[in-house]
Short mmCIF file of C-alpha atoms in Angstrom, two decimals:
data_model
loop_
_atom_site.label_atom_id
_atom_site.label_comp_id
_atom_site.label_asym_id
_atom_site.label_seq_id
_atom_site.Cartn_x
_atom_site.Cartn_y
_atom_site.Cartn_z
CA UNK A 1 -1.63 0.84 7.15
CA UNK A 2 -4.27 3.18 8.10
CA UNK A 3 -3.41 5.26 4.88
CA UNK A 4 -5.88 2.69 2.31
CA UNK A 5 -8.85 3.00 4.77
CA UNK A 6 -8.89 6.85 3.83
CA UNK A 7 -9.11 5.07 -0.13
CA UNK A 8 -11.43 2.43 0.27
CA UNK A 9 -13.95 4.16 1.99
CA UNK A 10 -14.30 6.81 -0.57
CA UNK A 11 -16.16 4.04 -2.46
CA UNK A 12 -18.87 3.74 -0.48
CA UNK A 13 -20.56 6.82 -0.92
CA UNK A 14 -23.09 8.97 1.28
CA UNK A 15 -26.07 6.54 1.27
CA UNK A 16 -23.60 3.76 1.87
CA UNK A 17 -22.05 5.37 4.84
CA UNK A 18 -25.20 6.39 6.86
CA UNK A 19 -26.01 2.62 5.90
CA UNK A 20 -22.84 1.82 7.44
CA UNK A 21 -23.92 3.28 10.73
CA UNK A 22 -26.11 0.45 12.16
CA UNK A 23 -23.53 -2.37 10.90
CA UNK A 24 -20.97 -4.26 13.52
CA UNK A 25 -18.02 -4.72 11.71
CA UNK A 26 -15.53 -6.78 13.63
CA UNK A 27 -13.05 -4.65 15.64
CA UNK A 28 -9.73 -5.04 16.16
CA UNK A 29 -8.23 -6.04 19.41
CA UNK A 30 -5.08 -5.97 20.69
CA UNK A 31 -3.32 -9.51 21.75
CA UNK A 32 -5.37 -11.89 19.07
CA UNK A 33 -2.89 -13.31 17.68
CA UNK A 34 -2.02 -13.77 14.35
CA UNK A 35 -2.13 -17.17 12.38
CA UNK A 36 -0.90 -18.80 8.87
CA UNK A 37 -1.91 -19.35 6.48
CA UNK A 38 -5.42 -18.07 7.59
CA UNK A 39 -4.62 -14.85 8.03
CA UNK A 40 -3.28 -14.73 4.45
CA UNK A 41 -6.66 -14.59 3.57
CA UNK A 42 -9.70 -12.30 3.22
CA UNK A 43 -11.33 -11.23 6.77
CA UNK A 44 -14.91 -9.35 4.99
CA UNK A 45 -16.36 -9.08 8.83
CA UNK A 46 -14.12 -6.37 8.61
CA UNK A 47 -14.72 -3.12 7.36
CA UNK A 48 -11.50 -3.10 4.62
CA UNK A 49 -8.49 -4.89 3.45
CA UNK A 50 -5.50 -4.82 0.98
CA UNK A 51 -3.05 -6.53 -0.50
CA UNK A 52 -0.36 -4.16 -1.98
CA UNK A 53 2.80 -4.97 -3.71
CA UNK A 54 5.41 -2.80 -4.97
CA UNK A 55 8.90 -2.58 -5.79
CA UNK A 56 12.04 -2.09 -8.41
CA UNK A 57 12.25 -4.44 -11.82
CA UNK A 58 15.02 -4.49 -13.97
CA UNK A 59 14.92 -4.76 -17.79
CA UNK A 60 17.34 -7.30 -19.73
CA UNK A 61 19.56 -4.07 -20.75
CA UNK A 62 19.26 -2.70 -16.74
CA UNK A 63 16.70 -0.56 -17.04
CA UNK A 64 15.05 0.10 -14.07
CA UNK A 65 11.34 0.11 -13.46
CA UNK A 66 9.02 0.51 -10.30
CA UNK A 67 5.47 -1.63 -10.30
CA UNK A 68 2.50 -0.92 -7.84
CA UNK A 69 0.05 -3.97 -7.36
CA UNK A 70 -3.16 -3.04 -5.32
CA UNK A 71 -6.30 -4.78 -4.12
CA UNK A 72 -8.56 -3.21 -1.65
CA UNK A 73 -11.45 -5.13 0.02
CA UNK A 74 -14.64 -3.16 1.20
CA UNK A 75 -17.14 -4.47 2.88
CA UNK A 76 -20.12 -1.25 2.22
CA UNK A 77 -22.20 -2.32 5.14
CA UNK A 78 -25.23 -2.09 2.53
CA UNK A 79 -27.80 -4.30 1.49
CA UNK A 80 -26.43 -6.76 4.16
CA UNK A 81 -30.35 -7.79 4.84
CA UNK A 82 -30.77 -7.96 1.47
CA UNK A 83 -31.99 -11.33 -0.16
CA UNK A 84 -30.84 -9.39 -3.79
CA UNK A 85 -27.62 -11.60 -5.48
CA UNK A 86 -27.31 -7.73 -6.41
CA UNK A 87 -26.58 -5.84 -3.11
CA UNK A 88 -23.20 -4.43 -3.16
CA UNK A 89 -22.21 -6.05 0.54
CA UNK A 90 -18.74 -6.21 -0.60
CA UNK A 91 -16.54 -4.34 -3.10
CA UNK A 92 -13.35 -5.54 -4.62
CA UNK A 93 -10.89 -2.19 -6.29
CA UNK A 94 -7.61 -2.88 -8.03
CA UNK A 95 -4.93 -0.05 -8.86
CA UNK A 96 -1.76 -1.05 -11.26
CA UNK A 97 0.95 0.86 -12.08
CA UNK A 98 4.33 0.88 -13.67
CA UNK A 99 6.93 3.65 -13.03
CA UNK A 100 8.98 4.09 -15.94
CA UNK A 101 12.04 6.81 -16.06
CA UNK A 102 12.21 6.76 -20.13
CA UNK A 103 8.21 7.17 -20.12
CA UNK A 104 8.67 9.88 -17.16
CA UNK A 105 5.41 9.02 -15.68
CA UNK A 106 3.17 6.40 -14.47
CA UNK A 107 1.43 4.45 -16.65
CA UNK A 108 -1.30 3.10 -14.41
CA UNK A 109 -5.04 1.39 -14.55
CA UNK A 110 -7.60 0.59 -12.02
CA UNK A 111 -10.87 -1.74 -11.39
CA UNK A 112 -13.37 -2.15 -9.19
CA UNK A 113 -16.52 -4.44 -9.19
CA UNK A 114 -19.00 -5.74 -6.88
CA UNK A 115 -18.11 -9.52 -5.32
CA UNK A 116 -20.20 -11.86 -7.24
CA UNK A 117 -21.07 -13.09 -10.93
CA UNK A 118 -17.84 -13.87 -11.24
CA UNK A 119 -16.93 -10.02 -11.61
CA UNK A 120 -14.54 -10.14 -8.66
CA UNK A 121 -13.81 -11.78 -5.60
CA UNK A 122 -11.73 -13.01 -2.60
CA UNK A 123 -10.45 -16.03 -1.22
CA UNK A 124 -10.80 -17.47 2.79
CA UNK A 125 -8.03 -18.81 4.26
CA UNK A 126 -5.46 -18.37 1.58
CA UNK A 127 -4.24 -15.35 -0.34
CA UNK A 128 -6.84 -14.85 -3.61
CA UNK A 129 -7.97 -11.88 -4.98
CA UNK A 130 -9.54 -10.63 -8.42
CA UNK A 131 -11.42 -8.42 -9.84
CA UNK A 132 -11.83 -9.38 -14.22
CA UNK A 133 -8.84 -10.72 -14.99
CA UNK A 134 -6.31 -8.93 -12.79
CA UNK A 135 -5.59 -11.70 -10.09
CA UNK A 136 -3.62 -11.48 -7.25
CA UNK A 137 -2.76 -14.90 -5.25
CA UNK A 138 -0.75 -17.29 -2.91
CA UNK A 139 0.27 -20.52 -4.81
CA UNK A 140 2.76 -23.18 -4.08
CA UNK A 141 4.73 -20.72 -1.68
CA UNK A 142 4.89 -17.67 -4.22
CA UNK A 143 2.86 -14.79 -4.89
CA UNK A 144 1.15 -14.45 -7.96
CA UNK A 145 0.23 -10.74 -9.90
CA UNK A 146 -1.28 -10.19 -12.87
CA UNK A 147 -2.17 -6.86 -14.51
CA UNK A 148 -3.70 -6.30 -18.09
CA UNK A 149 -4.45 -2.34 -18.67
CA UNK A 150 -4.48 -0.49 -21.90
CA UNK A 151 -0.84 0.62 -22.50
CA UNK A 152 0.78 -1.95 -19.95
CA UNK A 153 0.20 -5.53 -18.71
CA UNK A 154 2.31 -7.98 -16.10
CA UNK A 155 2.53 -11.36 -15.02
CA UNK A 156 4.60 -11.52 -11.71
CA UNK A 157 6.00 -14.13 -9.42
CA UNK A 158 7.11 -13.14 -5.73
CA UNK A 159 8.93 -14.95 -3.48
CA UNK A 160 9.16 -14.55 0.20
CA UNK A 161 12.57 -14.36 2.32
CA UNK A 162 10.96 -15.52 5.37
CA UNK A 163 8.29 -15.40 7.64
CA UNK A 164 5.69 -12.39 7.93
CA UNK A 165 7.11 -9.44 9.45
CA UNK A 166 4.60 -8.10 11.93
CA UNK A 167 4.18 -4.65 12.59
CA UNK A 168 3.61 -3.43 15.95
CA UNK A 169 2.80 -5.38 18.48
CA UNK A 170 2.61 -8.93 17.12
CA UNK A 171 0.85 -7.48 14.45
CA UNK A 172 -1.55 -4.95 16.41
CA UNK A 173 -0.61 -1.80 14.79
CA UNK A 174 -1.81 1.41 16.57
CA UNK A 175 -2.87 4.31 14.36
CA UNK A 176 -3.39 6.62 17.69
CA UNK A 177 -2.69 6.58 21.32
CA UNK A 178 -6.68 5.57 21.48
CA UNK A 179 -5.91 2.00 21.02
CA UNK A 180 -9.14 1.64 18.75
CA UNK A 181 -7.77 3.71 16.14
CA UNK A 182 -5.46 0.14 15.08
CA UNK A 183 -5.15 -2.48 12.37
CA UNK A 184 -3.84 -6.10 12.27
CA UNK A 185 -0.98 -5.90 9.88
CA UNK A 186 1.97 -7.25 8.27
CA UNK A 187 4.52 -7.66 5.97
CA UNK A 188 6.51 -9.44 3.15
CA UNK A 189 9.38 -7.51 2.65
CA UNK A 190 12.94 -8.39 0.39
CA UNK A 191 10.44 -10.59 -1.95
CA UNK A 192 12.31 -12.29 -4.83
CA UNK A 193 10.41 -10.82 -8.25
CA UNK A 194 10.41 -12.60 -11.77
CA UNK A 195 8.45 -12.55 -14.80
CA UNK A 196 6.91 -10.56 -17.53
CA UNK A 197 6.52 -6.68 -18.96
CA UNK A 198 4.49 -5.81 -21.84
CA UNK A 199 5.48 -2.09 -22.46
CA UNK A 200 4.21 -0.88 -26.19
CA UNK A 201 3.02 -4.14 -26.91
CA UNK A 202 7.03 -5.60 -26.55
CA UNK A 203 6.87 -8.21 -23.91
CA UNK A 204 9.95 -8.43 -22.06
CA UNK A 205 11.33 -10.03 -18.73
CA UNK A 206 12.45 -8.87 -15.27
CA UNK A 207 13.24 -9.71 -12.41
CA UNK A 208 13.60 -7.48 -9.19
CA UNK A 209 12.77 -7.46 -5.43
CA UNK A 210 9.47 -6.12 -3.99
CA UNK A 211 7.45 -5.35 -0.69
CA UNK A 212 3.68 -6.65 0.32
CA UNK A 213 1.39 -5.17 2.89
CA UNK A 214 -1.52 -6.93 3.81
CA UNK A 215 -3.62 -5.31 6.68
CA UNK A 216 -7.41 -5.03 7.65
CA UNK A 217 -9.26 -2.88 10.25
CA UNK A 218 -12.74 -1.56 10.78
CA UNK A 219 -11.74 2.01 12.34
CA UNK A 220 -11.08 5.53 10.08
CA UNK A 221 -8.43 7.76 10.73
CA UNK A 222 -8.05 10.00 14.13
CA UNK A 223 -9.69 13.18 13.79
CA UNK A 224 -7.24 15.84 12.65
CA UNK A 225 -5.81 13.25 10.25
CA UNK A 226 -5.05 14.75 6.77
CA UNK A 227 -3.03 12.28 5.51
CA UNK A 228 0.18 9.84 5.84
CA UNK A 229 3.85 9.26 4.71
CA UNK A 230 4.54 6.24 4.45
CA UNK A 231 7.47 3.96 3.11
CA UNK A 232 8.56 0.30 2.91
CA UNK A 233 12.51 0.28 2.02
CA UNK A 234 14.34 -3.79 1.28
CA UNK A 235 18.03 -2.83 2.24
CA UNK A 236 20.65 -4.61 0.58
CA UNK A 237 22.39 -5.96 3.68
CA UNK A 238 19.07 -8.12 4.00
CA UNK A 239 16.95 -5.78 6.20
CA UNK A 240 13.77 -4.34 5.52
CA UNK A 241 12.30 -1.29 6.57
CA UNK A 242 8.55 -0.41 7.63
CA UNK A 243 7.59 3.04 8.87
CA UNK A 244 4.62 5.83 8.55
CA UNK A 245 3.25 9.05 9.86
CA UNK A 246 -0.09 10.79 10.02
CA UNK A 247 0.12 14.29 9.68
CA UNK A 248 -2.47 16.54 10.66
CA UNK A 249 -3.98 19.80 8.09
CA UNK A 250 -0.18 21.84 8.97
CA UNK A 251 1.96 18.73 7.99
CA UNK A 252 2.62 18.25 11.88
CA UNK A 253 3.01 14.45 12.56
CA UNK A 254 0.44 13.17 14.88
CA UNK A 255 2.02 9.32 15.35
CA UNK A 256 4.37 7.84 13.75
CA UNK A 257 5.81 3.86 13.56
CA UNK A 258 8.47 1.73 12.27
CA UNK A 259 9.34 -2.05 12.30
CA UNK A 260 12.89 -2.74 11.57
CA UNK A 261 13.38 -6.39 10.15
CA UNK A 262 16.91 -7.03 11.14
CA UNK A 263 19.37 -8.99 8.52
CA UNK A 264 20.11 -11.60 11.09
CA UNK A 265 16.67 -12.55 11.96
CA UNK A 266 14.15 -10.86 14.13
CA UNK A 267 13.00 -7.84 14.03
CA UNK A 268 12.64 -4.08 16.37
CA UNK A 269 9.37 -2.20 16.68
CA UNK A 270 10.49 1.48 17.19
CA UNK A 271 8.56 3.86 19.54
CA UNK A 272 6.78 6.91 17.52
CA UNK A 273 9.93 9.54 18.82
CA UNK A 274 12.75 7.72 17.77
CA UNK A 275 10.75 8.21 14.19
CA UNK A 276 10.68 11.57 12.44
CA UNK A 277 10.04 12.60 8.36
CA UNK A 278 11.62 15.70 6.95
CA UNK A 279 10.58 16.61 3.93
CA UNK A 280 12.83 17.59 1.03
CA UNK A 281 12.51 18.84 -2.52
CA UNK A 282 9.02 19.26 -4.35
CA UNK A 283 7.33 18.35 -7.25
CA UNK A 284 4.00 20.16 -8.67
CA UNK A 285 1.83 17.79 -10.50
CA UNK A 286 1.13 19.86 -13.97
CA UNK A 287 -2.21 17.44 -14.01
CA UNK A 288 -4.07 18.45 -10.74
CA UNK A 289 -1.27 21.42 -9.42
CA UNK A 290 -0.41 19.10 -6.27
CA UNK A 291 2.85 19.97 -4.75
CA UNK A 292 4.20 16.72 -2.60
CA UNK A 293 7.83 16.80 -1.45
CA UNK A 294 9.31 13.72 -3.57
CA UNK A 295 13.01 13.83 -1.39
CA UNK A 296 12.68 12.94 1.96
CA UNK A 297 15.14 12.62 5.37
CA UNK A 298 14.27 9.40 7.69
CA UNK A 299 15.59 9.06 10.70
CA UNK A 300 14.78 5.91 12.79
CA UNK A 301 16.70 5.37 15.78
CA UNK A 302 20.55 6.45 15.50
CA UNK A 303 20.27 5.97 11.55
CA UNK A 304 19.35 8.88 9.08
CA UNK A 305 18.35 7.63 5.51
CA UNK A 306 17.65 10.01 1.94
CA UNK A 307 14.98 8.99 -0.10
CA UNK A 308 15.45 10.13 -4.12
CA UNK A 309 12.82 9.06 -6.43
CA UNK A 310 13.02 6.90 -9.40
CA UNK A 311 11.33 9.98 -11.25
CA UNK A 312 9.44 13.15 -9.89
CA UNK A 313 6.09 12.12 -11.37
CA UNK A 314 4.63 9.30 -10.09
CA UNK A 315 0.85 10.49 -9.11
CA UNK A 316 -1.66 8.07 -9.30
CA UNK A 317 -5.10 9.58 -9.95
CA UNK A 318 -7.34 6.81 -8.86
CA UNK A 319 -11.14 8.94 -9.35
CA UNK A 320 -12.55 6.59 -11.14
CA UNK A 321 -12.60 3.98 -8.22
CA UNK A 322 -11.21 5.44 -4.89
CA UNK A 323 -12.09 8.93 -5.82
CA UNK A 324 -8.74 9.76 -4.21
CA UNK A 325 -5.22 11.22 -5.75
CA UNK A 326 -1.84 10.26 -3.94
CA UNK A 327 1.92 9.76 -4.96
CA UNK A 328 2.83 5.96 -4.51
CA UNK A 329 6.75 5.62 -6.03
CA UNK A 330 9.94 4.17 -6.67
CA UNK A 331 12.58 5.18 -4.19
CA UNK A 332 16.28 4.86 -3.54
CA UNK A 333 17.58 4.31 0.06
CA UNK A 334 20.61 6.49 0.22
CA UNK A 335 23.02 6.62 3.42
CA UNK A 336 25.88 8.81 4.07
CA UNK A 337 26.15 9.34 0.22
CA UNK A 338 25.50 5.68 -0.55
CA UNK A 339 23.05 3.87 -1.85
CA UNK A 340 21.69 0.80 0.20
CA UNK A 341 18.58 -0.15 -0.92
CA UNK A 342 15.25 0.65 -2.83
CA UNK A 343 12.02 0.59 -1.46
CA UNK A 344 8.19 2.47 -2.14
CA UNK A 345 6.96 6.04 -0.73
CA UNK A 346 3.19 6.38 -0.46
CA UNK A 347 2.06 10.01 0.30
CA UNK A 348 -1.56 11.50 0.29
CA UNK A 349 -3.68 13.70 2.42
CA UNK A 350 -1.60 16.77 -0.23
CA UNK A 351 -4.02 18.11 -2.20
CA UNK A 352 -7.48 18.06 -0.41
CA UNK A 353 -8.18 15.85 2.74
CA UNK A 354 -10.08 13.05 2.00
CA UNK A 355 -13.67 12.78 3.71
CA UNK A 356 -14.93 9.51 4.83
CA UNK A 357 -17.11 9.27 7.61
#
């Protein structure tokens, strides 16, 4: 969703951006249709990209655990002219993350490297993505993660349900009521997890259920934009959830959308009023004194959903690469008092608004 673009571009800098001003970067159009496995893999015409997993693990005793899985594509728009191996056309950043109640905080890394020299890179056609030795990839039907960071590492499998869920209209998802303010996206949602966790040096297994996003776009966010909710919920009746908000500087939402994935096949894109976010409960960060409201009401259509998180503290300070902050956790799906599934909640734009642009 439109939420990453307001990360990624944060890595580009000043001189990159006014660089950025005489590039064509491919726009996106509504009714291009999309196609797999092609579109599994990297578009760099466009301006940025991600692939981002998340979702609920379970330790052999039942512990529960939330994991975040993150690669961002940026193409910088500089040194495109450039004969140099050197020139930084295109940028590859990772965030990881594990969510863990007994810790109660993230632990959580991040990368980021130039394409080339075998630093990092992308694949065409086909979901592959690294940046070191953090990989993230489509093989033999099932997703691939792996994470090594200094108090943490993973190695994941993911399985899909089904088919891509696409999000708006056949995968053309409007940001705006200016139709250029869009992204092609879609999603993986109710994806069988098993593996490995290394927590304190003690590998153990899991297994769980998790969510991918994978969307690309060439457009920043509407002005007035300060930031987005944003949530991905796997319901245990077999549905899946997709839906987001931008809100503008007074927390006001400025559009909103939502994809239902229904349990017997098919799926319902919802128009932006049948969608509205109320938030709950707070949390202040004791780190950077952000207050973001971690309990949430949902309402989509005729249905009303809570969202309670996993634990209060899961900020992700992500300076060192996106030069952003943001709350990406672990939720439960509640309902009339009872919980139906577990899902992710992604919310930035609290502290400062991010400038790109």
């Amino acid at each position: 969703m439109e939420r990453r673009r307001f990360l990624l571009a944060l890595a580009l800098g000043a001189a990159g951006r006014s660089a950025m001003a005489a590039v064509d970067f491919a726009p996106v159009l509504p009714g291009r249709r999309l196609v797999f496995p092609a579109d599994h893999g990297a578009h760099p015409d466009f301006r940025t990209e991600w692939w981002y997993a998340t979702g609920w693990l379970n330790l052999p005793d039942g512990s529960p655990l939330g994991f975040q899985t993150t690669f961002f594509r940026v193409r910088t728009g500089v040194g495109e002219d450039s004969p140099s191996a050197f020139a930084p056309r295109q940028l590859i950043l990772a965030h990881a993350a594990i969510a863990d109640p007994r810790l109660g905080r993230l632990r959580h890394g991040e990368r980021s490297a130039r394409v080339g020299f075998g630093r990092a890179g992308f694949a065409l056609g086909q979901t592959g993505v690294w940046v070191g030795d953090w990989r993230f990839a489509l093989d033999g039907g099932r997703y691939r993660a792996e994470v090594h960071a200094d108090d943490f590492a993973y190695a994941l499998e993911l399985q899909p349900a089904g088919p891509p869920l696409l999000n708006g209209q056949g995968g053309f998802s409007a940001k705006a009521a200016d139709p250029r303010h869009a992204s092609y996206y879609y999603s993986r949602p109710q994806l069988a997890v098993s593996g490995s966790v290394t927590l304190d040096g003690k590998q153990q297994p899991v297994r769980g259920k998790a969510w991918l996003d994978h969307e690309w776009s060439s457009e920043l966010l509407p002005e007035g934009a300060k930031g987005w909710d944003w949530v991905g919920l796997n319901l245990d009746d077999g549905s899946a959830l997709m839906a987001f908000r931008l809100r503008d500087g007074h927390g006001r939402a400025l559009w909103a959308a939502a994809t239902w994935q229904l349990a017997g096949g098919g799926a319902r894109v919802m128009r932006p009023a049948e969608i509205a976010f109320t938030p709950g409960r707070e949390w202040r960060s004791p780190r950077t004194a952000i207050t973001y409201p971690v309990e949430w009401r949902l309402r989509v259509g005729e249905r009303e959903f809570e969202l309670r998180p996993l634990l209060d503290d899961q900020e992700l300070d992500s300076r060192r690469s996106t030069g952003s902050v943001y709350w990406e956790g672990a939720v439960r799906v509640v309902e009339g008092g009872r919980e139906l599934g577990r899902g992710y909640l992604e919310m930035t734009g609290y502290g400062e608004r991010i400038r790109v642009g």
